[in-house]
Tab-separated table of C-alpha atoms in Angstrom:
chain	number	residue	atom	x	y	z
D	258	UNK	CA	126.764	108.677	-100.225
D	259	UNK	CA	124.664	110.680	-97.881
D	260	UNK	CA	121.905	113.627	-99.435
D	261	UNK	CA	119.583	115.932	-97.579
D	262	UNK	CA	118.352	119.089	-98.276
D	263	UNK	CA	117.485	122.237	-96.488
D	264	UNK	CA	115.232	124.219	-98.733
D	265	UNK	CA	113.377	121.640	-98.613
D	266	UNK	CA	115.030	118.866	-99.534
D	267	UNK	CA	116.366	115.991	-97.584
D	268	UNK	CA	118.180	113.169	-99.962
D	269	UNK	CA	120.378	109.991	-100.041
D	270	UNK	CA	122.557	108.377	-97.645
D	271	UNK	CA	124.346	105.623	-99.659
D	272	UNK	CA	127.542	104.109	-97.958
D	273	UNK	CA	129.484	101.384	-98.820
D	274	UNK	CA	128.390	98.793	-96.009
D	275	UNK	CA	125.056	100.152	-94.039
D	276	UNK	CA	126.132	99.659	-90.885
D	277	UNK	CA	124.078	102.541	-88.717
D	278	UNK	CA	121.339	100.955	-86.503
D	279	UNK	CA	118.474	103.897	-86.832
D	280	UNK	CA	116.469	102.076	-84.232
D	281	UNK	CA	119.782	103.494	-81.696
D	282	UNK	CA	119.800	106.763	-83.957
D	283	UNK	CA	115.858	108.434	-83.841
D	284	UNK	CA	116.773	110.088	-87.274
D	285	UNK	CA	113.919	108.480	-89.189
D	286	UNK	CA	110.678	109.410	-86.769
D	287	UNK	CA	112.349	112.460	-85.868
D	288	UNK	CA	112.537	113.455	-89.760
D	289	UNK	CA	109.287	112.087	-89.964
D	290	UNK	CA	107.552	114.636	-88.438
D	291	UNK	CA	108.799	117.035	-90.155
D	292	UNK	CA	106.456	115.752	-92.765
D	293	UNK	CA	110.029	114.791	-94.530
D	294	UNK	CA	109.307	111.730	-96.908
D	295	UNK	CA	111.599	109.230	-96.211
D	296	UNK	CA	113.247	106.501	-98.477
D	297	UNK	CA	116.009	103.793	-97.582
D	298	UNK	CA	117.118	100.995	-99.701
D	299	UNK	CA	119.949	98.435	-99.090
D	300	UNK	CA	121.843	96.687	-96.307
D	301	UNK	CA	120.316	97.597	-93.013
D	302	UNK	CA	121.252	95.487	-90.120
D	303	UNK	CA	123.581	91.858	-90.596
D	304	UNK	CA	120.796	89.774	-88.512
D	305	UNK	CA	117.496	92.467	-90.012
D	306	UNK	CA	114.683	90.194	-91.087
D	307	UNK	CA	115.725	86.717	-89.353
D	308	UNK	CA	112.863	85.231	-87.648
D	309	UNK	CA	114.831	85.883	-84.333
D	310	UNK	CA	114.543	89.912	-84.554
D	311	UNK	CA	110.411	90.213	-86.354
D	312	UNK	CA	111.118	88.846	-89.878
D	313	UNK	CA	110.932	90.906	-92.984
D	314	UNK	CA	107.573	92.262	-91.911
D	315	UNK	CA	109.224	94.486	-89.393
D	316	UNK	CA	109.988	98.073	-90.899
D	317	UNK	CA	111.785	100.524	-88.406
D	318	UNK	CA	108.958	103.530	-87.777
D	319	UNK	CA	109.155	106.845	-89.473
D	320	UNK	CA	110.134	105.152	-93.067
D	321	UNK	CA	107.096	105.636	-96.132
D	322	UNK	CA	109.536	103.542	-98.554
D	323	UNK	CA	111.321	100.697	-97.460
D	324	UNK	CA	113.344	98.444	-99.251
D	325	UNK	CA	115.940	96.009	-96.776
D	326	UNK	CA	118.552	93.407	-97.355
D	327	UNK	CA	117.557	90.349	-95.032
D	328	UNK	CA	120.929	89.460	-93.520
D	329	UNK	CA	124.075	90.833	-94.319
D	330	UNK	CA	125.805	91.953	-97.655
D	331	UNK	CA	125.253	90.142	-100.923
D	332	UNK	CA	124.907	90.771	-104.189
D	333	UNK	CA	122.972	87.917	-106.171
D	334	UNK	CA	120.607	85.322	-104.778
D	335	UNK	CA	119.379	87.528	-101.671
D	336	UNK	CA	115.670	88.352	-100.574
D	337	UNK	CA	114.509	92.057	-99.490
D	338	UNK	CA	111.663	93.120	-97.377
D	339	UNK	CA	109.733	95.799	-99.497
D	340	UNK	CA	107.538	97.678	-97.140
D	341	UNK	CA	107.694	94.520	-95.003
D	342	UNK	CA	106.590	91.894	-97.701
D	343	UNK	CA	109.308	89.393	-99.314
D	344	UNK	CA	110.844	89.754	-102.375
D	345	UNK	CA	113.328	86.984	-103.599
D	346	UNK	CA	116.151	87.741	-105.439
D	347	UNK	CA	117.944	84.926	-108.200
D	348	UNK	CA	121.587	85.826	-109.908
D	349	UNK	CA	120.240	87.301	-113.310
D	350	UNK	CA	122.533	90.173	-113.745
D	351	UNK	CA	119.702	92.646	-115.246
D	352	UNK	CA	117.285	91.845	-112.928
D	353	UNK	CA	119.248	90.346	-109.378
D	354	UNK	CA	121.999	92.671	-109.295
D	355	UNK	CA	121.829	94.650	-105.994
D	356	UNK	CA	123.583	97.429	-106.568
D	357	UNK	CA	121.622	98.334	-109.446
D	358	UNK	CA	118.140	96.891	-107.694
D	359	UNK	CA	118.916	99.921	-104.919
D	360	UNK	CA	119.669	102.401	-107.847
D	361	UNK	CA	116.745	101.568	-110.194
D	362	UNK	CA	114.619	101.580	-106.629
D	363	UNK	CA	115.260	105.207	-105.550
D	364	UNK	CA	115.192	106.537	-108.837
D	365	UNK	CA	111.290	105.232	-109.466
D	366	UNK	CA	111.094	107.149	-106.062
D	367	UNK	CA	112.234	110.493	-107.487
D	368	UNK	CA	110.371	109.908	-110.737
D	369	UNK	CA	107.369	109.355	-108.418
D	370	UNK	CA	108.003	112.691	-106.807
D	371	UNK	CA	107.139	114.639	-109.750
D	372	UNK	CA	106.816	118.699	-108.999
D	373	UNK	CA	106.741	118.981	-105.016
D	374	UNK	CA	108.155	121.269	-102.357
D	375	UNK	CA	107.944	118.178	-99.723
D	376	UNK	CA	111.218	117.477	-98.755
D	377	UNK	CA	112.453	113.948	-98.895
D	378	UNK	CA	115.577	111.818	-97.483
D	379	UNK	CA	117.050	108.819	-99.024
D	380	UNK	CA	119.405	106.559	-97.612
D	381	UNK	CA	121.170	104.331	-100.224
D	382	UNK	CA	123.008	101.436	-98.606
D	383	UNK	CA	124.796	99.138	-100.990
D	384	UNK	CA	126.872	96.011	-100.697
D	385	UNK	CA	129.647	97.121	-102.579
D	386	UNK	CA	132.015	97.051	-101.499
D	387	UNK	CA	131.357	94.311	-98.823
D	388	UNK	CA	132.685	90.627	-99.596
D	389	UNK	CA	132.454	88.743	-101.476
D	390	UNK	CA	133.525	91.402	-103.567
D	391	UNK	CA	131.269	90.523	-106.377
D	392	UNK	CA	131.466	93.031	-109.747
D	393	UNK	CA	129.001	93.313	-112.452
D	394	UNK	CA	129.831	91.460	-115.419
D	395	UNK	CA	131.018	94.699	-117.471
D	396	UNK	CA	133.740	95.592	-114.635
D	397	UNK	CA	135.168	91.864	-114.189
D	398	UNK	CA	138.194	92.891	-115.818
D	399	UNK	CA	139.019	96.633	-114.768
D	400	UNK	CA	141.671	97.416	-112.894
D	401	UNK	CA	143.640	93.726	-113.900
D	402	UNK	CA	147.056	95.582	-113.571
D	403	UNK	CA	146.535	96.743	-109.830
D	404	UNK	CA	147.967	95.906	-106.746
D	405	UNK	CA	146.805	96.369	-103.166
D	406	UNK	CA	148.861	99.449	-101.694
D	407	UNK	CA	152.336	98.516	-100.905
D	408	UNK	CA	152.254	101.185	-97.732
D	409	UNK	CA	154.796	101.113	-95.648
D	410	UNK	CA	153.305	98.356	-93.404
D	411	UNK	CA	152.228	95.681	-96.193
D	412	UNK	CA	153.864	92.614	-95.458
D	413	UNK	CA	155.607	94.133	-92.684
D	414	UNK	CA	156.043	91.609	-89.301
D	415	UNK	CA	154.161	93.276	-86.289
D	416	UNK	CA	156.614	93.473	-84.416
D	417	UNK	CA	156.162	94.847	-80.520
D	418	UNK	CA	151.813	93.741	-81.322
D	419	UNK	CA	149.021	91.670	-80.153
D	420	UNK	CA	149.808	88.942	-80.633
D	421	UNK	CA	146.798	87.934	-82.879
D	422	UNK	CA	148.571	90.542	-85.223
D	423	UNK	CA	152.403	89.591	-84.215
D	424	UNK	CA	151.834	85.840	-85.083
D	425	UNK	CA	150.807	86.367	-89.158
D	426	UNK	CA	152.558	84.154	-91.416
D	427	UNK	CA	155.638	86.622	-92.622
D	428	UNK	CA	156.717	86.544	-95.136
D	429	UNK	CA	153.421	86.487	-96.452
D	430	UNK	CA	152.886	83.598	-98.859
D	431	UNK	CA	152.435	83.786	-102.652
D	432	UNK	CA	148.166	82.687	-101.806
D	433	UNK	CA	147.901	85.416	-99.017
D	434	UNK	CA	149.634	88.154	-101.539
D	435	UNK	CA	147.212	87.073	-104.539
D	436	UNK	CA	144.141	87.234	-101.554
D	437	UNK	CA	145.133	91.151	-101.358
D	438	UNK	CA	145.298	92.059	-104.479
D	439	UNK	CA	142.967	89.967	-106.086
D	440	UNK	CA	140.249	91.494	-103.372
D	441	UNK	CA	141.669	94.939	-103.316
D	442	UNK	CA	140.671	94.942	-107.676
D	443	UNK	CA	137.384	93.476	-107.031
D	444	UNK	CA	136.229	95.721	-104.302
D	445	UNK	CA	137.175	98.743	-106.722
D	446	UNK	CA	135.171	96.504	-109.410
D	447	UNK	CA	132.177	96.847	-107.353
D	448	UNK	CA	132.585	100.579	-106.602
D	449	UNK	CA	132.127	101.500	-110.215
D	450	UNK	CA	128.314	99.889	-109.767
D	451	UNK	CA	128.384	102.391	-107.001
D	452	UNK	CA	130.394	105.449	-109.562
D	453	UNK	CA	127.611	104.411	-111.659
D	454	UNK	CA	124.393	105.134	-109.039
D	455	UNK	CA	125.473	107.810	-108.059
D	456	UNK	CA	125.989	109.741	-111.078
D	457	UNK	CA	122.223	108.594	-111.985
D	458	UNK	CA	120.966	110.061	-109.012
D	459	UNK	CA	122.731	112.952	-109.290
D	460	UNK	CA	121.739	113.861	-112.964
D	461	UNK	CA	118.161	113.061	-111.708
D	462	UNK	CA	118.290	115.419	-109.045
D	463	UNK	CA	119.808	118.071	-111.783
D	464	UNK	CA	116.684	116.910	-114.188
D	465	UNK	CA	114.518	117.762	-110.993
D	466	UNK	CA	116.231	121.535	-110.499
D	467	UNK	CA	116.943	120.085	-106.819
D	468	UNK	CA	120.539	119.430	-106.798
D	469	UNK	CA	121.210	122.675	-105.373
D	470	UNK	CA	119.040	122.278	-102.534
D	471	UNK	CA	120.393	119.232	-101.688
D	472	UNK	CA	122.618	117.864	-99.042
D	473	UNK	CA	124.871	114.517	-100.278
D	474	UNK	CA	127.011	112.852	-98.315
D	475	UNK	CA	129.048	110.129	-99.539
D	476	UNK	CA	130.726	107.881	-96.079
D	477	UNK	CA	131.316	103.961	-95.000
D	478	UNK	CA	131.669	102.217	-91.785
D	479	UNK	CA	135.076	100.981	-91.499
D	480	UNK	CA	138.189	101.055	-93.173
D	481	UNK	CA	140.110	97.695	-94.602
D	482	UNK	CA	143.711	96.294	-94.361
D	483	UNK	CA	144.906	94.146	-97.566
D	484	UNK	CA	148.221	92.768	-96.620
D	485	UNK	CA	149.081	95.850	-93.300
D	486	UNK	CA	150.891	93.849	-90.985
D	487	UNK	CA	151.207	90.610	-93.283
D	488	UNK	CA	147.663	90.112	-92.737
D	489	UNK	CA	145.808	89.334	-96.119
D	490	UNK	CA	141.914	90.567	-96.014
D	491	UNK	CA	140.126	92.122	-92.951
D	492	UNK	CA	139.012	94.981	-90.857
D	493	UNK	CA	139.223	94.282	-87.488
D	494	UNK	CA	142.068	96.418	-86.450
D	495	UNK	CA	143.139	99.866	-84.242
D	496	UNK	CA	145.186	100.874	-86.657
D	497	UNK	CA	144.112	103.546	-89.143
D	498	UNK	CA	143.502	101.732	-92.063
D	499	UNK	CA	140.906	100.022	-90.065
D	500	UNK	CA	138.839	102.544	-87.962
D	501	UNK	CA	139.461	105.464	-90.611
D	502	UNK	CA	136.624	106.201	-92.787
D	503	UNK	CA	135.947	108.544	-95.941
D	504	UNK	CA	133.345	111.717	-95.611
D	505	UNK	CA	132.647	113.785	-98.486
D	506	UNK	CA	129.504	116.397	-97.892
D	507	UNK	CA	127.919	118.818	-100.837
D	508	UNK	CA	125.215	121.078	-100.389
D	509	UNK	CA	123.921	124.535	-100.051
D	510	UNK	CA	126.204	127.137	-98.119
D	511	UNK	CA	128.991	123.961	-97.696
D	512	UNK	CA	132.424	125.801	-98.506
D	513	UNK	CA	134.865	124.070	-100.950
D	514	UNK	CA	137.270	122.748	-98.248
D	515	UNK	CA	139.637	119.504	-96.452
D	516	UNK	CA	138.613	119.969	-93.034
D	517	UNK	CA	140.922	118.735	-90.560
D	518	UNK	CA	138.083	118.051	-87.425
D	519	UNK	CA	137.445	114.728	-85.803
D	520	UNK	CA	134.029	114.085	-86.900
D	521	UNK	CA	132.512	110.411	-85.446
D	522	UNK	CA	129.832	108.735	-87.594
D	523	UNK	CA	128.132	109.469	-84.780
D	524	UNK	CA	128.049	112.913	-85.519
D	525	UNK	CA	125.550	111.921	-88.948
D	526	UNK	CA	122.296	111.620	-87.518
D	527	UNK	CA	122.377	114.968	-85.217
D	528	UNK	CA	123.836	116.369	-89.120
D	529	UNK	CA	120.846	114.881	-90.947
D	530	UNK	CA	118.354	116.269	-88.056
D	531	UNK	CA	120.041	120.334	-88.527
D	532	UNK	CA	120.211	120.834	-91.641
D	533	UNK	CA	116.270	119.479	-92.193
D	534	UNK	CA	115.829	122.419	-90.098
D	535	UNK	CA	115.314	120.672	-87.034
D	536	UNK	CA	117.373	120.839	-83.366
D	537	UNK	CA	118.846	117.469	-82.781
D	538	UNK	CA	117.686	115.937	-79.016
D	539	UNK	CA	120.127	116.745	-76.303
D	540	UNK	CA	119.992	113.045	-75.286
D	541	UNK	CA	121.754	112.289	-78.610
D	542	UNK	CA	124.912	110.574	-79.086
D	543	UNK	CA	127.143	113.093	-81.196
D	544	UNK	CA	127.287	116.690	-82.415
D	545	UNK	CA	125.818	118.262	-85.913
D	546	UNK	CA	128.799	119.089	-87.950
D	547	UNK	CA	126.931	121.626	-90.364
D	548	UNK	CA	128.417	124.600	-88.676
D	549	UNK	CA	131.629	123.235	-89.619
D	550	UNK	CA	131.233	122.825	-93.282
D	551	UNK	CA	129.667	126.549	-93.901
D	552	UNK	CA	132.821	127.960	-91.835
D	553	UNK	CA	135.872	129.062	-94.545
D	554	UNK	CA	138.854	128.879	-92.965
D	555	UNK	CA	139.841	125.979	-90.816
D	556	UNK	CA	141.116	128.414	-88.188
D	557	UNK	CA	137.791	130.067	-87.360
D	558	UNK	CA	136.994	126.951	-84.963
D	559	UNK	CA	138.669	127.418	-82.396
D	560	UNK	CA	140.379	123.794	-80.591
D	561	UNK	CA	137.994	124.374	-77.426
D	562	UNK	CA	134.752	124.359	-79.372
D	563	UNK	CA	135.181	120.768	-81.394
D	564	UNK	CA	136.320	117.510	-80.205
D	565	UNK	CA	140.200	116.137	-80.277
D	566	UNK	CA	139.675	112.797	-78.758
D	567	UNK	CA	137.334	109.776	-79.042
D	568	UNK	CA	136.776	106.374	-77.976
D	569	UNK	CA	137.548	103.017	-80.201
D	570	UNK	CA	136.359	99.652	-79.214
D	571	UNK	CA	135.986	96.520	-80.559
D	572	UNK	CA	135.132	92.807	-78.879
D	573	UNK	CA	136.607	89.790	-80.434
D	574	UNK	CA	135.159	86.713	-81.921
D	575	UNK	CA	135.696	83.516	-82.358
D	576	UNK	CA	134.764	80.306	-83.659
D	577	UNK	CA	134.899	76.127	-82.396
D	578	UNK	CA	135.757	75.018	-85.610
D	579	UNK	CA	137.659	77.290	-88.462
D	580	UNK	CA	137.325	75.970	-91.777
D	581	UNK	CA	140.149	74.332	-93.447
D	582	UNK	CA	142.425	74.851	-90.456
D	583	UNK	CA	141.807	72.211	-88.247
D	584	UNK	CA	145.199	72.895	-85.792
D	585	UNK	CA	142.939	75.864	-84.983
D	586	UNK	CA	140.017	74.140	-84.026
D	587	UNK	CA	138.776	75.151	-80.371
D	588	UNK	CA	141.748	77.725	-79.960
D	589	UNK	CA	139.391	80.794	-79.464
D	590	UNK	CA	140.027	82.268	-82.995
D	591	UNK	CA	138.452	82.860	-86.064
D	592	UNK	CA	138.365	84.008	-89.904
D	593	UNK	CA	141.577	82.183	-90.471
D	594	UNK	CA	142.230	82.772	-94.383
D	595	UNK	CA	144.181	82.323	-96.710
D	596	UNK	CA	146.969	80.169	-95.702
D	597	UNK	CA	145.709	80.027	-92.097
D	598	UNK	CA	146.263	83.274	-90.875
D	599	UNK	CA	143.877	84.258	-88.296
D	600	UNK	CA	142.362	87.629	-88.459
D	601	UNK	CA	140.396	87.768	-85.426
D	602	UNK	CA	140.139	86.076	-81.734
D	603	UNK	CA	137.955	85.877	-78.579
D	604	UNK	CA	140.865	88.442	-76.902
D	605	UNK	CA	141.000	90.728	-79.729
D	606	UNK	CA	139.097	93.211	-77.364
D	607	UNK	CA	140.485	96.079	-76.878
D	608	UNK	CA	139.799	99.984	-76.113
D	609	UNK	CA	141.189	103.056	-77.830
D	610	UNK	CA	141.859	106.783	-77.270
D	611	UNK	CA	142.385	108.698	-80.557
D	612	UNK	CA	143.703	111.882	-80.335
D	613	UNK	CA	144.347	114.219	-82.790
D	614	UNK	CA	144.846	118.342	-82.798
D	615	UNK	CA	147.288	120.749	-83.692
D	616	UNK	CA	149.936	119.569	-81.160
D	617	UNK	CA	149.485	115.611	-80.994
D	618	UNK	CA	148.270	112.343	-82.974
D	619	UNK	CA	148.242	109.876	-81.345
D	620	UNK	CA	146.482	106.470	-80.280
D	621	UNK	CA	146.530	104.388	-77.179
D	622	UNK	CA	144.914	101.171	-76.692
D	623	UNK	CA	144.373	98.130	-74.283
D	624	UNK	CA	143.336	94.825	-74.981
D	625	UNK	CA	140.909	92.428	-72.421
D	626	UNK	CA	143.218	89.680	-72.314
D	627	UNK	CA	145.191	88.174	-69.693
D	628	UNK	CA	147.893	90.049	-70.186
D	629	UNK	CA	146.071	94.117	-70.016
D	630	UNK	CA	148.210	94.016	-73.534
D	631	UNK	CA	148.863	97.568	-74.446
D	632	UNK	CA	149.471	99.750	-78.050
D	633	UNK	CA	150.873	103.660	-78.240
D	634	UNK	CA	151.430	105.613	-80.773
D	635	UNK	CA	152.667	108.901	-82.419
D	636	UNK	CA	151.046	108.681	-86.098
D	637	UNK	CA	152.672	112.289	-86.758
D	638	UNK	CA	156.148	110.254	-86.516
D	639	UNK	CA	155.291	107.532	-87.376
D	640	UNK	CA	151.952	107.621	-89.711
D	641	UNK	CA	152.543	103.832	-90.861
D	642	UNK	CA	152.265	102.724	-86.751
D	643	UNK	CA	155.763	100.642	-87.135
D	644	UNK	CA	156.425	100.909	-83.570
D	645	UNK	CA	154.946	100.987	-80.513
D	646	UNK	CA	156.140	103.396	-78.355
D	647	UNK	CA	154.333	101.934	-75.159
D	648	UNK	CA	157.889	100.664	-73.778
D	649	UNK	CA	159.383	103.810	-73.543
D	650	UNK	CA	156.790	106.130	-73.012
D	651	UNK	CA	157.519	107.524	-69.420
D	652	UNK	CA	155.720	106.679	-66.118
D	653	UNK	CA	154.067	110.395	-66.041
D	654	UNK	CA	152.518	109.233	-69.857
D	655	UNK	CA	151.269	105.891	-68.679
D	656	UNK	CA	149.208	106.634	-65.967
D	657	UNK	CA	147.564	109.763	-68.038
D	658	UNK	CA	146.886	107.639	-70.852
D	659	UNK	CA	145.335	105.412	-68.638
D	660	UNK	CA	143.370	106.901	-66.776
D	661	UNK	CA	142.404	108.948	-69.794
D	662	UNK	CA	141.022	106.039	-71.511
D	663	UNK	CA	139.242	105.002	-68.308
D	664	UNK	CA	137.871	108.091	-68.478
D	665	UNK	CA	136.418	107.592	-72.040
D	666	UNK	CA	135.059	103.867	-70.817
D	667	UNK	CA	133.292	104.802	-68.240
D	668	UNK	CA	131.723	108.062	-70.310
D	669	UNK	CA	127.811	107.948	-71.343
D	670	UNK	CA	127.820	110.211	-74.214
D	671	UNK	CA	125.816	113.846	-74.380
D	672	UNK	CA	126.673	116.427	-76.716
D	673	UNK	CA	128.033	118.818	-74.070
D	674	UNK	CA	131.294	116.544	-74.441
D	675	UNK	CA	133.517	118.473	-76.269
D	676	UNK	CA	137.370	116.993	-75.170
D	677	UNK	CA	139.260	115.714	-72.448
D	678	UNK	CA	143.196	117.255	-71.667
């Protein structure tokens, strides 16, 4: 969940893993200098506060309160750098918990705030719902009766795929279909720790006679695949329930709406930046989407003026040894759980042009391995990506999607970029 305010204030960015690197992004100094107080608390970066990139005493300029996860998610047993000095962490529910550490932490800020017409922003990043999907004692039990979705692609052979996703165990096994589900119940577990935050800070904010003057914005930075594909537990993929994310924006002047633009989480920073009043840097990856969420009707932006295509990459990893499956030792893979299905490897590199407007939806990608391994499809026809049309997509199609997505490689960003035909 994201806040800032206009008149004048800037608020909370809480999403559910904390990936955005704000020493890439200059939201902080540039808020900064707006005399904007700024607050963040939470995950920041997987290797922030290792000896390797300054230790905990490093805090990223332009932040007055800071409040970091050293390493990557957890939720007991964990060590944050307050302001840049340690503060270790033990698995006492009351006091360890972080979920409720980040919560109880920006609401002292608020309280602190008292009666002020300095603006603030607040960036909440918790580990929920990051593995290892740990809830707080009070949820263990919710949600015992569900499943992971049964879409139309759970359990489903990938047929016509990479092979890193073509090769999963199918059938999946009785272990790998207990993985899913018992992960997809515990993730929602320790989402109502989020519910829970949230609705603090928001009744705060009400207490405070700020809410309306307030920008939230509630996002993450992936998606997840429980059993897509027959593969249990991950988030590695190109398919949409990997690189599809939730946004959800309040505020003043923001229109009651589902907009149907393609908005990048690149796209948050030069957001945060325009509606603290400010004009985001022409250097700056992305484009401010506030013009879009005042607008009423979906129609009034017109196809030419927004984006309809981006670019989706990821580079494979792997491992020497995988734990507990020793065949796979040296192979180039990694993450190989349960029952030994592998959810990443070193050639699981690949590059993707999404496109999506009134007339098409659709997704090309190629992999870096040794076979230039391509993916194509229509999600309009075929929203569950069943089959991939790259073997009868015509000659005239090929080399336009290639070149296309050659195109979008060799692209350095600006915000003059609006689409490519």
């Amino acid at each position: 969940m994201a806040g800032l305010s206009t008149t004048p204030y800037l608020e909370t960015v809480m999403d559910c893993h904390g990936n955005m690197d704000q020493n890439n992004i200059p939201l902080s100094p540039i808020l900064n200098n707006r005399d904007t107080k700024l607050f963040f608390a939470g995950k920041y970066l997987n290797q922030y506060g290792k000896p390797s990139t300054g230790g905990v005493k490093h805090v990223p300029p332009g932040w007055d309160h800071w409040n970091a996860l050293v390493g990557n998610s957890r939720y007991y047993n964990y060590t944050l750098s307050v302001n840049g000095v340690k503060e270790k962490h033990g698995d006492t529910y009351k006091e360890d918990y972080l979920t409720d550490v980040i919560s109880r932490k920006a609401l002292k800020f608020l309280n602190s705030r008292g009666i002020t017409e300095q603006p603030f922003f607040m960036m909440l990043s918790t580990p929920a719902c990051h593995a290892n999907f740990t809830p707080a004692p009070q949820y263990e039990t919710e949600f015992s009766s569900r499943q992971a979705p049964r879409t139309g692609s759970f359990n489903v052979h990938g047929k016509n795929k990479h092979w890193q996703v073509s090769s999963a165990q199918h059938p999946m096994t009785q272990l790998s279909t207990s993985f899913s589900d018992n992960a997809f119940r515990n993730r929602w577990r320790t989402l109502l720790s989020v519910d829970d935050m949230v609705e603090q800070v928001i009744k705060k904010l009400e207490k405070m006679e700020v809410l309306n003057n307030t920008y939230i914005v509630f996002s993450s930075d992936n998606g997840f695949h429980l059993g897509q594909f027959s593969l249990p537990v991950d988030k590695r993929g190109l398919y949409e329930f990997d690189i599809r994310v939730p946004l959800w924006v309040r505020g003043p002047g923001i229109k009651p709406s589902v907009r149907q633009e393609v908005v990048l989480n690149i796209d948050l920073a030069p957001t945060f930046i325009e509606m603290a009043g400010l004009i985001p840097p022409t250097d700056i990856d992305g484009q401010s989407i506030l013009g879009l969420l005042s607008v009423d009707n979906v129609d009034q932006i017109a196809e030419t003026e927004w984006r309809d295509s981006f670019l989706v990459e990821y580079w494979g990893e792997h491992h020497p040894a995988v734990p507990n499956c020793p065949q796979y030792n040296g192979q180039g893979v990694a993450d190989c759980f349960p029952s030994c299905v592998c959810e990443d490897s070193w050639n699981n590199t690949y590059s993707c042009v999404r496109t999506l407007n009134k007339s098409s939806d659709l997704i090309f990608c190629q992999f870096q391995d040794n076979q230039s391994f391509e993916e194509f499809y229509n999600i309009r026809k075929d929203p569950d990506q069943l089959e991939n049309i790259i073997y009868t997509a015509s000659k005239q199609t090929l080399v336009h999607l290639r070149q296309n997505l050659m195109y979008y490689k060799q692209y350095d960003g600006g915000r003059d970029h609006k689409r490519l035909r």
